[in-house]
Coordinates of C-alpha atoms and ligand atoms in Angstrom, one line a residue:
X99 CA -21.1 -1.6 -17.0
X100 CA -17.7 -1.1 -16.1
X101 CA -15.1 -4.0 -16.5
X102 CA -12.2 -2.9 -13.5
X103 CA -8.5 -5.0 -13.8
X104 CA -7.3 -3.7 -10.7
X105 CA -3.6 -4.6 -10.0
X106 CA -2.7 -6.0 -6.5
X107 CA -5.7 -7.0 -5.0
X108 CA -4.6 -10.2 -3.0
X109 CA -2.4 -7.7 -1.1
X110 CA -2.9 -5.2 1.9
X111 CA -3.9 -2.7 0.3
X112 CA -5.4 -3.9 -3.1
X113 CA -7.5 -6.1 -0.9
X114 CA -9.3 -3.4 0.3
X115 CA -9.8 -1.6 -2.4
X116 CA -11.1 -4.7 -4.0
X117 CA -13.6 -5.5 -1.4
X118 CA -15.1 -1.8 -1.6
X119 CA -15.8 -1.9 -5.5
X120 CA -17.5 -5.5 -5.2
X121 CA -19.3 -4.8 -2.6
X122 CA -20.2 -1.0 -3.9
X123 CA -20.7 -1.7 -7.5
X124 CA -22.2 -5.3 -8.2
X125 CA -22.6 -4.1 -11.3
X126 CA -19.0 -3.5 -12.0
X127 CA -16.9 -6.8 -13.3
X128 CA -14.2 -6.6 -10.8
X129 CA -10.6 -8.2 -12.2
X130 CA -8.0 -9.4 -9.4
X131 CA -4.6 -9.5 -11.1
X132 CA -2.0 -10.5 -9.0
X133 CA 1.2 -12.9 -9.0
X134 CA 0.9 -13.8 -5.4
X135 CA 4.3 -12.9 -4.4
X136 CA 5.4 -13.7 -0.8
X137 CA 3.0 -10.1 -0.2
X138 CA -0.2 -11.5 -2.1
X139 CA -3.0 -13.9 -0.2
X140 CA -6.6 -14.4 -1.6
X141 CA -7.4 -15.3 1.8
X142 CA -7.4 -11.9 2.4
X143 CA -10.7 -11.5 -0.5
X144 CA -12.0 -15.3 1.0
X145 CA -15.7 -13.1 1.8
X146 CA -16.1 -11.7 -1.7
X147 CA -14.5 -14.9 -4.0
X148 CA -17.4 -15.8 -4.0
X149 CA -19.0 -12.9 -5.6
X150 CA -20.8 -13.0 -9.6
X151 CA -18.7 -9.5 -10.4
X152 CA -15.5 -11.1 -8.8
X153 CA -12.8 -12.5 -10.9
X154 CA -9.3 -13.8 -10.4
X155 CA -6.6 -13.6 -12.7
X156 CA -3.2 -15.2 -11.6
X157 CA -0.4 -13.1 -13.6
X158 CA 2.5 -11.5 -13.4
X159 CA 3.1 -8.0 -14.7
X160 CA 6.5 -8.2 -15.9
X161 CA 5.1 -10.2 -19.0
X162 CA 4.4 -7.9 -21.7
X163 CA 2.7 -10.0 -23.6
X164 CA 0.6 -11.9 -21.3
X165 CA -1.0 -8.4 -20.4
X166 CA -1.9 -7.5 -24.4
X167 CA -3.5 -10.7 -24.0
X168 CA -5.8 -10.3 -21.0
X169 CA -7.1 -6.3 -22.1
X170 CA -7.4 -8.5 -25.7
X171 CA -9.6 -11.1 -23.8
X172 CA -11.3 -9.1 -21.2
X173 CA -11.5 -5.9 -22.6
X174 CA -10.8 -3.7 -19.7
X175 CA -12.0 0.0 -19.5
X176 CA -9.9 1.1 -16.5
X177 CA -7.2 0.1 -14.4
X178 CA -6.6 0.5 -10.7
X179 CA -3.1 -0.1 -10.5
X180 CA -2.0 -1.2 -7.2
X181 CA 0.7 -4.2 -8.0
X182 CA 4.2 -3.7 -6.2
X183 CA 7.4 -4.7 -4.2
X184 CA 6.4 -2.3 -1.9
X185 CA 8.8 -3.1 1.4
X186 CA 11.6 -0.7 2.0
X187 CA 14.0 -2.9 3.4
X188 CA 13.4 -5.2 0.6
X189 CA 14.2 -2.8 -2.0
X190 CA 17.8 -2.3 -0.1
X191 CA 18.9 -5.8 -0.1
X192 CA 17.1 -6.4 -3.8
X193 CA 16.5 -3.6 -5.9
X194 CA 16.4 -5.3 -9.0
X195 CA 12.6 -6.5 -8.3
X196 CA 11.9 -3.4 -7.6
X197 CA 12.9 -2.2 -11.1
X198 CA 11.0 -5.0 -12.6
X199 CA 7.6 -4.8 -11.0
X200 CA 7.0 -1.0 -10.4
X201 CA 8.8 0.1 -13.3
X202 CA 8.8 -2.5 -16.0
X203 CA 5.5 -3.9 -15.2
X204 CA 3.7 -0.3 -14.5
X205 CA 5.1 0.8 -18.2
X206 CA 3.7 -2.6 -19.8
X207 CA 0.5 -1.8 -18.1
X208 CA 0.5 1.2 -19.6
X209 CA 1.4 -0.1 -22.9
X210 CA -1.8 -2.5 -22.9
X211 CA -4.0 0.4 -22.5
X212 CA -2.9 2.4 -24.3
X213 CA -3.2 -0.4 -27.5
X214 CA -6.5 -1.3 -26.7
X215 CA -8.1 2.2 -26.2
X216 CA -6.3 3.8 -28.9
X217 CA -9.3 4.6 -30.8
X218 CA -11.5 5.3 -27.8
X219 CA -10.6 6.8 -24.5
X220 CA -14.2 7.7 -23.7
X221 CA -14.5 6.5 -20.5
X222 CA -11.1 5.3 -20.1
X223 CA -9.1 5.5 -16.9
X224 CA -5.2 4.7 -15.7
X225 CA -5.4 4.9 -12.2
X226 CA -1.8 4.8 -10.5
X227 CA -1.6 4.4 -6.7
X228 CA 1.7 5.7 -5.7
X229 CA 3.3 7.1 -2.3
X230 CA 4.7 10.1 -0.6
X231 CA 8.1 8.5 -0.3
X232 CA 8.1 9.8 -4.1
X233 CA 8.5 13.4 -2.4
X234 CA 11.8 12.7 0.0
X235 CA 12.3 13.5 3.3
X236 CA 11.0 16.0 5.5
X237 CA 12.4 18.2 8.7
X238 CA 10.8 19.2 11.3
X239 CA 8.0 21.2 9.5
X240 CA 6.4 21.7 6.4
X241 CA 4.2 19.3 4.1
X242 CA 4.0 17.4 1.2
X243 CA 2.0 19.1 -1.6
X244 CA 1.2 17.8 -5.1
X245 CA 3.2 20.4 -6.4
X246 CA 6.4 19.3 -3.7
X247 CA 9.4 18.4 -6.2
X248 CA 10.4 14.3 -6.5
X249 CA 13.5 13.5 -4.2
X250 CA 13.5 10.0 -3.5
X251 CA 16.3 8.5 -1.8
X252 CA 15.4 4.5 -1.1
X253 CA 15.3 2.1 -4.3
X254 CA 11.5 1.1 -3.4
X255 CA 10.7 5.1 -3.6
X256 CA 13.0 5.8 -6.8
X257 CA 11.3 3.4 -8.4
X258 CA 7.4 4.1 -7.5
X259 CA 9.1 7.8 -8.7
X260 CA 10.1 7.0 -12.0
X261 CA 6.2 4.9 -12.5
X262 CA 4.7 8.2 -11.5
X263 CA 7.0 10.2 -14.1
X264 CA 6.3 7.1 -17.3
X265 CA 2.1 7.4 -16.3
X266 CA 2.2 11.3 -16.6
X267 CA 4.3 10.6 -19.9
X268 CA 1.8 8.5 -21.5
X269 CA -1.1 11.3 -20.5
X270 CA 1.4 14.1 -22.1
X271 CA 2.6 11.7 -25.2
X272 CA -0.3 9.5 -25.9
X273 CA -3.4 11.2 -24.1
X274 CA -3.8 8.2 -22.1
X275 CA -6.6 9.2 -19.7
X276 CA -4.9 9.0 -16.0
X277 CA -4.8 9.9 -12.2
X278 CA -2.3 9.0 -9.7
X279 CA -2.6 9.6 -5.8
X280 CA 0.1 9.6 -3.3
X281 CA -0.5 8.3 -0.1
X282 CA 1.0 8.2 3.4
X283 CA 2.0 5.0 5.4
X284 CA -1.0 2.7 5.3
X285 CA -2.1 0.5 9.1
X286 CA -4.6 -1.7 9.1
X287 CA -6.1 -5.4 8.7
X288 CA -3.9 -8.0 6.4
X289 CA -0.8 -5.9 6.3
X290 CA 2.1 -8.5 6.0
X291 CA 4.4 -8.2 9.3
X292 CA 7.3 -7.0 7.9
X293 CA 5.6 -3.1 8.2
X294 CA 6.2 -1.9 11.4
X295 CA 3.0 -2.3 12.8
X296 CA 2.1 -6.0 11.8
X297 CA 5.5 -6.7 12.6
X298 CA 5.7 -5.2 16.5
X299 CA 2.1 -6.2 17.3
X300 CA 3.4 -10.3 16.2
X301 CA 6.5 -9.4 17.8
X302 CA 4.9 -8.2 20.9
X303 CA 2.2 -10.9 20.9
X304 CA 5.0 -14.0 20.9
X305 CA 7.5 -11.8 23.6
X306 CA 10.3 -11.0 21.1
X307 CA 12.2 -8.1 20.5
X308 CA 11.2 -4.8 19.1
X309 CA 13.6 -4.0 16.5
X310 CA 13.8 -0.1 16.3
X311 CA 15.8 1.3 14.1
X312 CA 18.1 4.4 14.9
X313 CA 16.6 6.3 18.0
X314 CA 12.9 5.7 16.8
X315 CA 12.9 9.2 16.0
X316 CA 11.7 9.3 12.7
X317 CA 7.7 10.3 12.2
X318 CA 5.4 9.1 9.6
X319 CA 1.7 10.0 8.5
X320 CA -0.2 7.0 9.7
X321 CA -3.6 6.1 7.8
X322 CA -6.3 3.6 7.9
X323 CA -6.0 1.5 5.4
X324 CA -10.0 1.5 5.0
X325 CA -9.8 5.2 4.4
X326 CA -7.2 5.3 1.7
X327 CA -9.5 2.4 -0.3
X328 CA -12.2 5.5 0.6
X329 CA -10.2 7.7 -1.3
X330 CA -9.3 5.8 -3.7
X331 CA -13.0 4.8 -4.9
X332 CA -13.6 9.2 -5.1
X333 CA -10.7 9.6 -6.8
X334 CA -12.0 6.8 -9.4
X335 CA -15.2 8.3 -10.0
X336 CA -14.7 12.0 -9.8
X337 CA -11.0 13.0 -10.1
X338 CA -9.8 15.1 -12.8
X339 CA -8.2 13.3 -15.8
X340 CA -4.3 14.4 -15.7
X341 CA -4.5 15.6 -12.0
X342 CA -2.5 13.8 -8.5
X343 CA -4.1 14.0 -5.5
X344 CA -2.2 13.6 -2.4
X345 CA -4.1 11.6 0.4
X346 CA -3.1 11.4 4.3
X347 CA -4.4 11.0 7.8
X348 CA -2.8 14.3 9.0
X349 CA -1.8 12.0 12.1
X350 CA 1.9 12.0 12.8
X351 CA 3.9 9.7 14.9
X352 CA 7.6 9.3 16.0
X353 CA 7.9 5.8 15.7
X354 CA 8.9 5.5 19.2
X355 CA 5.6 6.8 20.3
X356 CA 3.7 4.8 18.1
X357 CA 5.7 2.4 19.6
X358 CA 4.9 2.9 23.5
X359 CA 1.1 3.5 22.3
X360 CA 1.0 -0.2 20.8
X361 CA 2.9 -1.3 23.9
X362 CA 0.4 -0.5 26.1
X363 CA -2.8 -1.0 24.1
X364 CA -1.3 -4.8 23.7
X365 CA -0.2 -5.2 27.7
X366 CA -4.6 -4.0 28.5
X367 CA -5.0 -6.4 25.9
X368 CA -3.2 -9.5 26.3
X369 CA -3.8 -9.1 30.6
X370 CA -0.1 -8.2 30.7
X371 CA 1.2 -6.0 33.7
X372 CA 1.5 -2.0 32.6
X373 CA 5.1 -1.7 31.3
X374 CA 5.6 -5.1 30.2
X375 CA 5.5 -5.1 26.5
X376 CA 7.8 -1.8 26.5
X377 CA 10.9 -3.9 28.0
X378 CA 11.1 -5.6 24.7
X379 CA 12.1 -2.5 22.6
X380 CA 15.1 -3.0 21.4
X381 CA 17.4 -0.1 19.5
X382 CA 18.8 -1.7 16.3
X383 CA 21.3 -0.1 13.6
X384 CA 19.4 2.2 11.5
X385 CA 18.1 2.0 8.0
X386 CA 20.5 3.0 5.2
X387 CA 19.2 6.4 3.7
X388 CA 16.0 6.4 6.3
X389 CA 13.8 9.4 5.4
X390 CA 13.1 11.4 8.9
X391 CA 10.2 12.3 7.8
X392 CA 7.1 12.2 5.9
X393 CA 3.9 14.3 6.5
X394 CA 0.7 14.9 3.7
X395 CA -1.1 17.8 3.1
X396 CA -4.7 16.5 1.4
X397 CA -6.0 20.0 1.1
X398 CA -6.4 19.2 -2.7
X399 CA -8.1 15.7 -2.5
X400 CA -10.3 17.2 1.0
X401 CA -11.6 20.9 -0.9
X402 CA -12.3 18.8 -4.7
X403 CA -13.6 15.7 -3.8
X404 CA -15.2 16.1 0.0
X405 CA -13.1 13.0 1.2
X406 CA -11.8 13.5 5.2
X407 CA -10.3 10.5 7.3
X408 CA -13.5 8.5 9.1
X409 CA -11.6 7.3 11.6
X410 CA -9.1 8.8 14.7
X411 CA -6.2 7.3 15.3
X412 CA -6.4 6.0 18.3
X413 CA -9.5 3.7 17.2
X414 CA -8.0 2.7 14.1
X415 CA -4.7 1.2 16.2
X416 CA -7.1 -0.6 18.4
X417 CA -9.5 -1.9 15.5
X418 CA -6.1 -3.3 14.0
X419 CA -4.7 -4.8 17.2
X420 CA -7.9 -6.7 17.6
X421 CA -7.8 -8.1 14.0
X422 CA -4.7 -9.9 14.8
X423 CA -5.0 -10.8 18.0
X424 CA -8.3 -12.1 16.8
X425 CA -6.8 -13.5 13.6
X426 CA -4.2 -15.3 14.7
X427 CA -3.8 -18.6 12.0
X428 CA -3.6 -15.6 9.6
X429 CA -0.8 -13.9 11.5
X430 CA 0.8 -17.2 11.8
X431 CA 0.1 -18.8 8.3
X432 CA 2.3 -15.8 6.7
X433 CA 4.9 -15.7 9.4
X434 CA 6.1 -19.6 8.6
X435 CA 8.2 -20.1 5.8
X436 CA 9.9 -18.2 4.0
X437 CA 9.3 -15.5 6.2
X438 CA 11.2 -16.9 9.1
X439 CA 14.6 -16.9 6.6
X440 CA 13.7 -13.2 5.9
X441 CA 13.3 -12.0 9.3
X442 CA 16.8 -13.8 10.3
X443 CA 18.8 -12.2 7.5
X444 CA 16.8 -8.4 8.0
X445 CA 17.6 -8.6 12.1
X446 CA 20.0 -11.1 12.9
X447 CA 22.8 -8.9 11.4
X448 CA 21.5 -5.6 13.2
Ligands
NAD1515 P1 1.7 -5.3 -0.7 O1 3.1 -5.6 -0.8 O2 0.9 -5.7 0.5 O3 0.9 -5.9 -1.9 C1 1.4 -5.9 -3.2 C2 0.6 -6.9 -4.1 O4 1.1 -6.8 -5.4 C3 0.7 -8.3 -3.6 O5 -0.5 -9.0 -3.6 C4 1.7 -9.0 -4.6 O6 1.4 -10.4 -4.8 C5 1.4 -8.2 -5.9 N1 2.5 -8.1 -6.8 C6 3.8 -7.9 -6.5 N2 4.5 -8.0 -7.7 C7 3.7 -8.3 -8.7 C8 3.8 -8.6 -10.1 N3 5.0 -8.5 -10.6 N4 2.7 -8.9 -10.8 C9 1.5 -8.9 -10.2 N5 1.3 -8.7 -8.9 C10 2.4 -8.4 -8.1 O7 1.6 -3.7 -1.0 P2 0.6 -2.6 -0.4 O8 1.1 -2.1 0.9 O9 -0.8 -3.1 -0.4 O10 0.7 -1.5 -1.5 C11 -0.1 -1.4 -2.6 C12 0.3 -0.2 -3.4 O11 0.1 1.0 -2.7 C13 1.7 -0.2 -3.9 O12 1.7 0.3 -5.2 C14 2.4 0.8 -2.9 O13 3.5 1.4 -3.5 C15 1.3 1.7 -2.6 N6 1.3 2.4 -1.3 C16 1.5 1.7 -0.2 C17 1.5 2.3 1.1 C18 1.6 1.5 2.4 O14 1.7 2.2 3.4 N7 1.6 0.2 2.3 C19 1.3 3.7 1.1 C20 1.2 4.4 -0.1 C21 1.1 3.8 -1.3
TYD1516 P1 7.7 0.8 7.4 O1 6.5 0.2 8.0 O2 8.7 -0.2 6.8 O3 7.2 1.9 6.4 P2 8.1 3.0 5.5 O4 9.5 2.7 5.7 O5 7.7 2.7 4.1 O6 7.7 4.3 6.1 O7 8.5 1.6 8.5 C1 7.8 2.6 9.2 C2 8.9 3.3 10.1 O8 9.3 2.3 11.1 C3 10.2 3.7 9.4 O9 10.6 4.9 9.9 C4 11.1 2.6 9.7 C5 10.7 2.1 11.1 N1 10.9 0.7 11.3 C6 11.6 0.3 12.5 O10 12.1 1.1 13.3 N2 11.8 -1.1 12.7 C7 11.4 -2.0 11.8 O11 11.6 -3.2 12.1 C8 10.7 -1.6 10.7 C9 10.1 -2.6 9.7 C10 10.5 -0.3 10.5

């Protein structure tokens, strides 16, 4: 019986992932830890809470201590380490959490582990879910390979770098049994709307503007979030200790096309004449040091361990629209708030 602490499961992604192991594996005790930043909401997990292999832990991993203590109480065999400031934007006005959380809190993660399976790493695992912003920008061709050299270039990406760099440490140093994938941009159910699809499909929902940034020329890798939990769940069970595995939807997208696609899946949607939702785009100053582009080559992860994409894009977009047209109080629960003062100070200025 395996006792899981994975890291960030009250937010988009870690919700997911969550969901999939209790679900999968009742006989896996499943730990929650999360602080419940502005990111984190356990309504998100409000159909497993309920679950006898579901657990909650409220904590923050910047406190050293306090995560000796929980492996000490709970004895945890493996992490699935999820927990982060994970918002671009963010990471430019406020670097210093970024620091903190991803670096700082990934290292004392690592420290717990490594204390309490000191004597024992049968059956231990570090899993560390990182990004492909680790790899730096693209041009117009060419991939990112596990192999691709580290170049990144926002404070969010330096920082999920140098986590990457301190877990491969720990496997070199200490032998700490580990695995870390690197994933393209995530879309999908419970994102918080400050992503740029949560954010244009409530923007585009209440008639506001479109905020693009630069000439919307700038492509990313777009995969469902469902998938990535997928892959993540293979790479658990079968990946090979010490290795990275990248993972993407091989699905590129100027943002400005994504754009015009979510424009007029929303206008069939909402009843809206075609055209409509496309006068709100709005060209805004672009992001400081805004990678052009990201694209993933899963070869690796697709020829090892048998995991493809299920679903096409063009589903997947309309399977998220529908979750929040269909899930509005959500939509608008997370958008009150505090969120309203960071929307004003993020676009007000642009
Ligand atoms: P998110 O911002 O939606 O969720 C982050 C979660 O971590 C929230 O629940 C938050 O409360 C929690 N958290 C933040 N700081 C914490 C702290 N100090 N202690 C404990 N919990 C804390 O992020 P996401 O988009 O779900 O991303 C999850 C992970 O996947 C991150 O590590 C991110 O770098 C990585 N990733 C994300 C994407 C993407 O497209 N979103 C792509 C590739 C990799
Ligand atoms: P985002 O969802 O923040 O993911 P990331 O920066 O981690 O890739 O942004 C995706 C793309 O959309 C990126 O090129 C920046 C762009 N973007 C906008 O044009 N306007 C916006 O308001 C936001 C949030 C992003």
């Amino acid at each position: 019986m395996k006792k899981i602490l994975i890291t960030g499961g009250a937010g988009f992604i870690g919700s997911h992932v969550v969901r999939l192991f209790v679900n999968k594996y009742p006989k896996y005790q499943i730990y929650n830890l999360d602080a419940l930043t502005y990111a984190g909401n356990l309504f998100n997990l409000k159909d497993v809470e309920n679950s006898p292999n579901y657990h909650f832990i409220k904590a923050d991993i910047v406190d050293g201590e306090r995560m000796m203590q929980l492996f000490d109480q709970h004895g945890f065999d493996s992490v699935i380490h999820l927990a982060a400031e994970s918002h671009v934007d963010r990471s430019i006005t406020n670097p210093m959490e970024f620091i903190m959380t991803n670096i700082v809190g990934t290292v004392n993660l690592l420290n717990a582990a490594k204390h309490y399976w000191k004597n024992d790493f049968e059956g231990k695992r570090f899993y560390h879910i990182s990004t492909d912003e680790v790899y730096g920008s693209l041009g117009a061709t060419g991939f990112f390979t596990e192999s691709t050299s580290y170049d990144p270039h926002s404070p969010y990406s330096a920082s999920k770098a140098s986590s990457d760099h301190l877990v491969r440490a720990y496997h070199d140093t200490y032998k700490l049994p580990m695995v870390i994938s690197n994933c393209s941009n995530n879309y999908g159910p419970n994102q918080f709307p400050e992503k740029l699809i949560p954010l244009f499909i409530n923007n585009i929902r209440n008639n506001k503007p479109l905020p693009v940034y630069g000439k919307g020329e700038n492509i990313r890798d777009w995969l469902y979030v469902v998938d990535h939990a997928r892959a993540i769940d293979v790479i658990f069970h079968k990946g090979n200790d010490g290795q990275t595995y990248n993972i993407g939807g091989h699905n590129e997208w100027t943002n400005i096309d994504l754009i015009k696609l979510m424009c007029k899946v929303m206008d069939e949607k909402l009843g809206r004449a075609e055209g409509t939702s496309e006068k709100l785009i709005s060209y805004v100053k672009d992001r400081a040091g805004h990678d052009l582009r990201y694209a993933i080559d899963s070869t690796k992860l697709q020829r090892e361990l048998s995991w493809v994409p299920s679903l096409q894009f063009e589903e997947g977009i309309r399977l998220t629209i529908d979750w929040y047209l269909n899930n509005q109080e959500w939509l608008d629960e997370v958008t009150s708030g505090n969120y309203l003062k960071y929307y004003e100070k993020q676009y007000e200025e642009r």
